[in-house]
PDB file of C-alpha atoms in Angstrom:
ATOM      1  CA  MET A  26     -31.486 297.006 188.935  1.00 94.00           C
ATOM      2  CA  ILE A  27     -28.675 295.064 190.549  1.00 97.00           C
ATOM      3  CA  ARG A  28     -29.613 291.983 192.526  1.00 97.00           C
ATOM      4  CA  GLU A  29     -27.870 288.991 194.034  1.00 97.00           C
ATOM      5  CA  VAL A  30     -27.589 285.799 192.002  1.00 98.00           C
ATOM      6  CA  LYS A  31     -29.763 282.933 193.267  1.00 98.00           C
ATOM      7  CA  GLU A  32     -28.575 279.351 193.611  1.00 97.00           C
ATOM      8  CA  ASN A  33     -30.660 278.172 190.651  1.00 98.00           C
ATOM      9  CA  GLU A  34     -29.125 280.820 188.336  1.00 98.00           C
ATOM     10  CA  LEU A  35     -25.527 279.622 188.249  1.00 98.00           C
ATOM     11  CA  GLU A  36     -25.790 278.298 184.662  1.00 98.00           C
ATOM     12  CA  THR A  37     -26.752 281.808 183.543  1.00 98.00           C
ATOM     13  CA  LEU A  38     -23.868 283.325 185.498  1.00 98.00           C
ATOM     14  CA  LEU A  39     -21.389 280.852 184.024  1.00 98.00           C
ATOM     15  CA  ALA A  40     -22.662 281.568 180.496  1.00 98.00           C
ATOM     16  CA  LEU A  41     -22.086 285.287 181.074  1.00 98.00           C
ATOM     17  CA  ILE A  42     -18.593 284.634 182.439  1.00 98.00           C
ATOM     18  CA  LYS A  43     -17.812 282.695 179.263  1.00 98.00           C
ATOM     19  CA  GLU A  44     -19.250 285.526 177.157  1.00 97.00           C
ATOM     20  CA  MET A  45     -16.981 288.002 178.921  1.00 97.00           C
ATOM     21  CA  ALA A  46     -13.978 285.691 178.433  1.00 97.00           C
ATOM     22  CA  LYS A  47     -14.741 285.590 174.706  1.00 96.00           C
ATOM     23  CA  TYR A  48     -14.869 289.408 174.601  1.00 94.00           C
ATOM     24  CA  GLU A  49     -11.513 289.569 176.425  1.00 94.00           C
ATOM     25  CA  LYS A  50     -10.000 286.907 174.138  1.00 94.00           C
ATOM     26  CA  LEU A  51      -9.406 284.662 177.175  1.00 95.00           C
ATOM     27  CA  THR A  52     -11.858 281.810 176.546  1.00 96.00           C
ATOM     28  CA  ASN A  53      -9.179 279.191 177.232  1.00 96.00           C
ATOM     29  CA  GLU A  54      -8.709 280.618 180.755  1.00 95.00           C
ATOM     30  CA  VAL A  55     -12.220 279.721 181.983  1.00 97.00           C
ATOM     31  CA  THR A  56     -12.193 276.660 184.217  1.00 97.00           C
ATOM     32  CA  ALA A  57     -15.025 277.778 186.504  1.00 98.00           C
ATOM     33  CA  THR A  58     -18.022 275.478 186.800  1.00 98.00           C
ATOM     34  CA  THR A  59     -21.408 275.869 188.414  1.00 98.00           C
ATOM     35  CA  LYS A  60     -20.008 273.722 191.240  1.00 98.00           C
ATOM     36  CA  THR A  61     -17.032 276.020 191.882  1.00 98.00           C
ATOM     37  CA  LEU A  62     -19.268 279.087 191.662  1.00 98.00           C
ATOM     38  CA  TYR A  63     -21.726 277.535 194.123  1.00 98.00           C
ATOM     39  CA  GLN A  64     -18.868 276.779 196.529  1.00 98.00           C
ATOM     40  CA  SER A  65     -17.449 280.315 196.338  1.00 98.00           C
ATOM     41  CA  ILE A  66     -20.747 282.191 196.522  1.00 98.00           C
ATOM     42  CA  PHE A  67     -23.004 280.102 198.758  1.00 98.00           C
ATOM     43  CA  ILE A  68     -20.726 277.903 200.900  1.00 98.00           C
ATOM     44  CA  GLU A  69     -17.521 279.893 201.485  1.00 98.00           C
ATOM     45  CA  LYS A  70     -19.375 283.198 200.938  1.00 96.00           C
ATOM     46  CA  GLY A  71     -16.160 284.830 199.799  1.00 96.00           C
ATOM     47  CA  LEU A  72     -17.564 286.016 196.481  1.00 98.00           C
ATOM     48  CA  LYS A  73     -20.505 288.350 195.947  1.00 98.00           C
ATOM     49  CA  ALA A  74     -22.356 287.741 192.690  1.00 98.00           C
ATOM     50  CA  CYS A  75     -25.014 290.023 191.241  1.00 98.00           C
ATOM     51  CA  PHE A  76     -26.984 290.263 188.033  1.00 98.00           C
ATOM     52  CA  ILE A  77     -27.581 293.512 186.209  1.00 98.00           C
ATOM     53  CA  GLU A  78     -31.200 293.300 185.219  1.00 96.00           C
ATOM     54  CA  GLU A  79     -34.088 295.318 183.895  1.00 91.00           C
ATOM     55  CA  GLU A  80     -36.698 293.189 182.147  1.00 92.00           C
ATOM     56  CA  LYS A  81     -34.038 290.536 181.613  1.00 96.00           C
ATOM     57  CA  ILE A  82     -30.462 289.868 182.706  1.00 98.00           C
ATOM     58  CA  VAL A  83     -28.070 292.099 180.763  1.00 98.00           C
ATOM     59  CA  GLY A  84     -24.851 291.480 182.678  1.00 98.00           C
ATOM     60  CA  TYR A  85     -23.219 290.585 185.953  1.00 98.00           C
ATOM     61  CA  LEU A  86     -21.009 291.873 188.728  1.00 98.00           C
ATOM     62  CA  LEU A  87     -18.572 289.844 190.852  1.00 98.00           C
ATOM     63  CA  TYR A  88     -16.723 291.337 193.809  1.00 98.00           C
ATOM     64  CA  PHE A  89     -15.205 290.427 197.148  1.00 98.00           C
ATOM     65  CA  TYR A  90     -13.722 292.091 200.186  1.00 97.00           C
ATOM     66  CA  ASN A  91     -10.008 292.462 200.675  1.00 97.00           C
ATOM     67  CA  TYR A  92      -8.090 294.277 203.384  1.00 96.00           C
ATOM     68  CA  SER A  93      -5.681 297.187 203.402  1.00 96.00           C
ATOM     69  CA  SER A  94      -3.202 297.328 206.240  1.00 96.00           C
ATOM     70  CA  PHE A  95      -2.613 300.969 205.309  1.00 95.00           C
ATOM     71  CA  THR A  96      -6.233 302.079 205.718  1.00 94.00           C
ATOM     72  CA  GLY A  97      -6.990 299.500 208.400  1.00 96.00           C
ATOM     73  CA  THR A  98     -10.257 298.627 206.676  1.00 96.00           C
ATOM     74  CA  ALA A  99     -11.874 296.032 204.497  1.00 96.00           C
ATOM     75  CA  ASN A 100     -12.190 297.258 200.933  1.00 97.00           C
ATOM     76  CA  ILE A 101     -13.894 296.079 197.765  1.00 98.00           C
ATOM     77  CA  TYR A 102     -12.150 294.346 194.900  1.00 98.00           C
ATOM     78  CA  ILE A 103     -14.091 294.051 191.652  1.00 98.00           C
ATOM     79  CA  GLU A 104     -13.420 290.781 189.877  1.00 98.00           C
ATOM     80  CA  ASP A 105     -15.816 291.375 186.968  1.00 97.00           C
ATOM     81  CA  ILE A 106     -18.302 293.864 185.653  1.00 97.00           C
ATOM     82  CA  PHE A 107     -19.744 292.694 182.373  1.00 97.00           C
ATOM     83  CA  VAL A 108     -22.599 294.136 180.343  1.00 97.00           C
ATOM     84  CA  LYS A 109     -23.712 292.413 177.145  1.00 96.00           C
ATOM     85  CA  GLU A 110     -22.666 294.391 174.088  1.00 93.00           C
ATOM     86  CA  ALA A 111     -26.216 295.329 173.035  1.00 95.00           C
ATOM     87  CA  TYR A 112     -26.806 296.969 176.438  1.00 96.00           C
ATOM     88  CA  ARG A 113     -23.626 299.006 176.783  1.00 93.00           C
ATOM     89  CA  LYS A 114     -23.727 302.811 177.036  1.00 93.00           C
ATOM     90  CA  LYS A 115     -27.095 302.665 178.807  1.00 95.00           C
ATOM     91  CA  GLY A 116     -25.823 303.430 182.326  1.00 95.00           C
ATOM     92  CA  TYR A 117     -25.454 299.870 183.613  1.00 97.00           C
ATOM     93  CA  GLY A 118     -21.725 300.193 184.298  1.00 95.00           C
ATOM     94  CA  GLN A 119     -22.303 303.422 186.185  1.00 95.00           C
ATOM     95  CA  ALA A 120     -25.097 301.699 188.136  1.00 97.00           C
ATOM     96  CA  CYS A 121     -22.664 298.942 189.160  1.00 97.00           C
ATOM     97  CA  PHE A 122     -20.162 301.454 190.484  1.00 97.00           C
ATOM     98  CA  LYS A 123     -22.885 303.327 192.353  1.00 97.00           C
ATOM     99  CA  TYR A 124     -24.013 300.031 193.903  1.00 98.00           C
ATOM    100  CA  LEU A 125     -20.428 299.230 194.912  1.00 98.00           C
ATOM    101  CA  ALA A 126     -19.880 302.726 196.306  1.00 97.00           C
ATOM    102  CA  GLN A 127     -22.963 302.265 198.493  1.00 97.00           C
ATOM    103  CA  GLU A 128     -21.639 298.857 199.621  1.00 97.00           C
ATOM    104  CA  ALA A 129     -18.248 300.453 200.369  1.00 97.00           C
ATOM    105  CA  LEU A 130     -19.875 303.084 202.566  1.00 97.00           C
ATOM    106  CA  LYS A 131     -21.768 300.376 204.479  1.00 97.00           C
ATOM    107  CA  ILE A 132     -18.509 298.641 205.462  1.00 96.00           C
ATOM    108  CA  ASN A 133     -16.476 301.849 205.848  1.00 96.00           C
ATOM    109  CA  ALA A 134     -14.247 300.873 202.921  1.00 97.00           C
ATOM    110  CA  LYS A 135     -11.710 303.411 201.769  1.00 97.00           C
ATOM    111  CA  ARG A 136     -11.011 301.819 198.386  1.00 96.00           C
ATOM    112  CA  ILE A 137     -12.567 300.030 195.457  1.00 97.00           C
ATOM    113  CA  ASP A 138      -9.940 298.371 193.282  1.00 97.00           C
ATOM    114  CA  TRP A 139      -9.954 296.439 190.003  1.00 97.00           C
ATOM    115  CA  VAL A 140      -7.795 295.713 186.982  1.00 95.00           C
ATOM    116  CA  CYS A 141      -8.504 296.269 183.311  1.00 94.00           C
ATOM    117  CA  LEU A 142      -6.822 294.874 180.230  1.00 92.00           C
ATOM    118  CA  ASP A 143      -4.485 297.491 178.757  1.00 92.00           C
ATOM    119  CA  TRP A 144      -6.031 297.231 175.274  1.00 93.00           C
ATOM    120  CA  ASN A 145      -9.596 297.907 176.489  1.00 92.00           C
ATOM    121  CA  GLU A 146      -9.589 301.624 175.661  1.00 93.00           C
ATOM    122  CA  LYS A 147     -13.365 302.056 176.022  1.00 92.00           C
ATOM    123  CA  SER A 148     -13.361 300.727 179.569  1.00 93.00           C
ATOM    124  CA  LEU A 149     -10.226 302.650 180.502  1.00 94.00           C
ATOM    125  CA  ALA A 150     -11.815 305.886 179.268  1.00 93.00           C
ATOM    126  CA  PHE A 151     -15.013 305.107 181.191  1.00 93.00           C
ATOM    127  CA  TYR A 152     -13.074 304.539 184.421  1.00 95.00           C
ATOM    128  CA  GLN A 153     -11.076 307.747 183.973  1.00 94.00           C
ATOM    129  CA  LYS A 154     -14.246 309.753 183.285  1.00 92.00           C
ATOM    130  CA  MET A 155     -15.723 308.325 186.482  1.00 90.00           C
ATOM    131  CA  GLY A 156     -12.738 309.603 188.472  1.00 92.00           C
ATOM    132  CA  ALA A 157     -10.709 306.397 188.819  1.00 95.00           C
ATOM    133  CA  LYS A 158      -6.955 306.767 189.099  1.00 93.00           C
ATOM    134  CA  LYS A 159      -4.659 304.504 187.106  1.00 92.00           C
ATOM    135  CA  LEU A 160      -1.972 303.104 189.410  1.00 93.00           C
ATOM    136  CA  ASP A 161       1.172 302.877 187.288  1.00 90.00           C
ATOM    137  CA  CYS A 162       3.394 302.349 190.310  1.00 92.00           C
ATOM    138  CA  TRP A 163       2.044 298.837 191.033  1.00 90.00           C
ATOM    139  CA  VAL A 164       2.964 295.735 189.048  1.00 88.00           C
ATOM    140  CA  LEU A 165       0.476 292.866 188.994  1.00 90.00           C
ATOM    141  CA  HIS A 166       1.973 289.476 189.832  1.00 92.00           C
ATOM    142  CA  ARG A 167       0.457 286.011 189.681  1.00 90.00           C
ATOM    143  CA  LEU A 168       1.307 282.517 190.773  1.00 92.00           C
ATOM    144  CA  ASP A 169      -0.729 280.201 188.539  1.00 90.00           C
ATOM    145  CA  GLU A 170      -1.924 276.748 189.569  1.00 91.00           C
ATOM    146  CA  GLU A 171       1.240 275.020 188.368  1.00 94.00           C
ATOM    147  CA  ALA A 172       3.487 277.473 190.232  1.00 96.00           C
ATOM    148  CA  ILE A 173       1.418 277.113 193.403  1.00 94.00           C
ATOM    149  CA  LYS A 174       1.738 273.327 193.346  1.00 96.00           C
ATOM    150  CA  LYS A 175       5.493 273.528 192.701  1.00 96.00           C
ATOM    151  CA  LEU A 176       5.995 276.069 195.477  1.00 95.00           C
ATOM    152  CA  ALA A 177       3.876 274.125 197.965  1.00 96.00           C
ATOM    153  CA  SER A 178       5.784 270.851 197.493  1.00 95.00           C
TER     154      SER A 178
END
C-alpha cells in the first residue's frame, strides 16, 4: 500500500532518506531536516511524500509536479523511490510506478521523469524492463547552493 506521510511521521521519513543516501554513497549530501520536510510537504505543498507500507513501513516515495512547455501539461518528477534492502524484489517498486501512473492520468500528465545513478545497474535494468527510455541526449546540470549565492549577488 502507498499512503501519504503524516505530519507526525517526518522523523521516519528523514531516517529513510538518510538510509537511501547511505546506499547511494551520498550521506554527506543530506542536509534535510524534519523542519525543511515539513515546510516543503505541508506548508508550500510542493512535494508529495508517501510511505510504502504493508504491515510496517518498508520505503518511501517523493515526487512533485513540473511542467513541459512541449506537451503543455504538468508532469510528474520522481525525486526518490526507496525500498529497504530486505523488501526489494517484492513488487514495491512496481507498485510505486503504478501509483504514479494513476496520478499522472488524473492530472493528464504526458511524462514521468527521474534520474538514476549510472552505477546502479539493478535499478537501471528494472526501469528498462518497465519500459522506461534512457535519455542520452540530455545532460543534467546543477547550480549548488554556493553557485546560487554567487550568481544572485
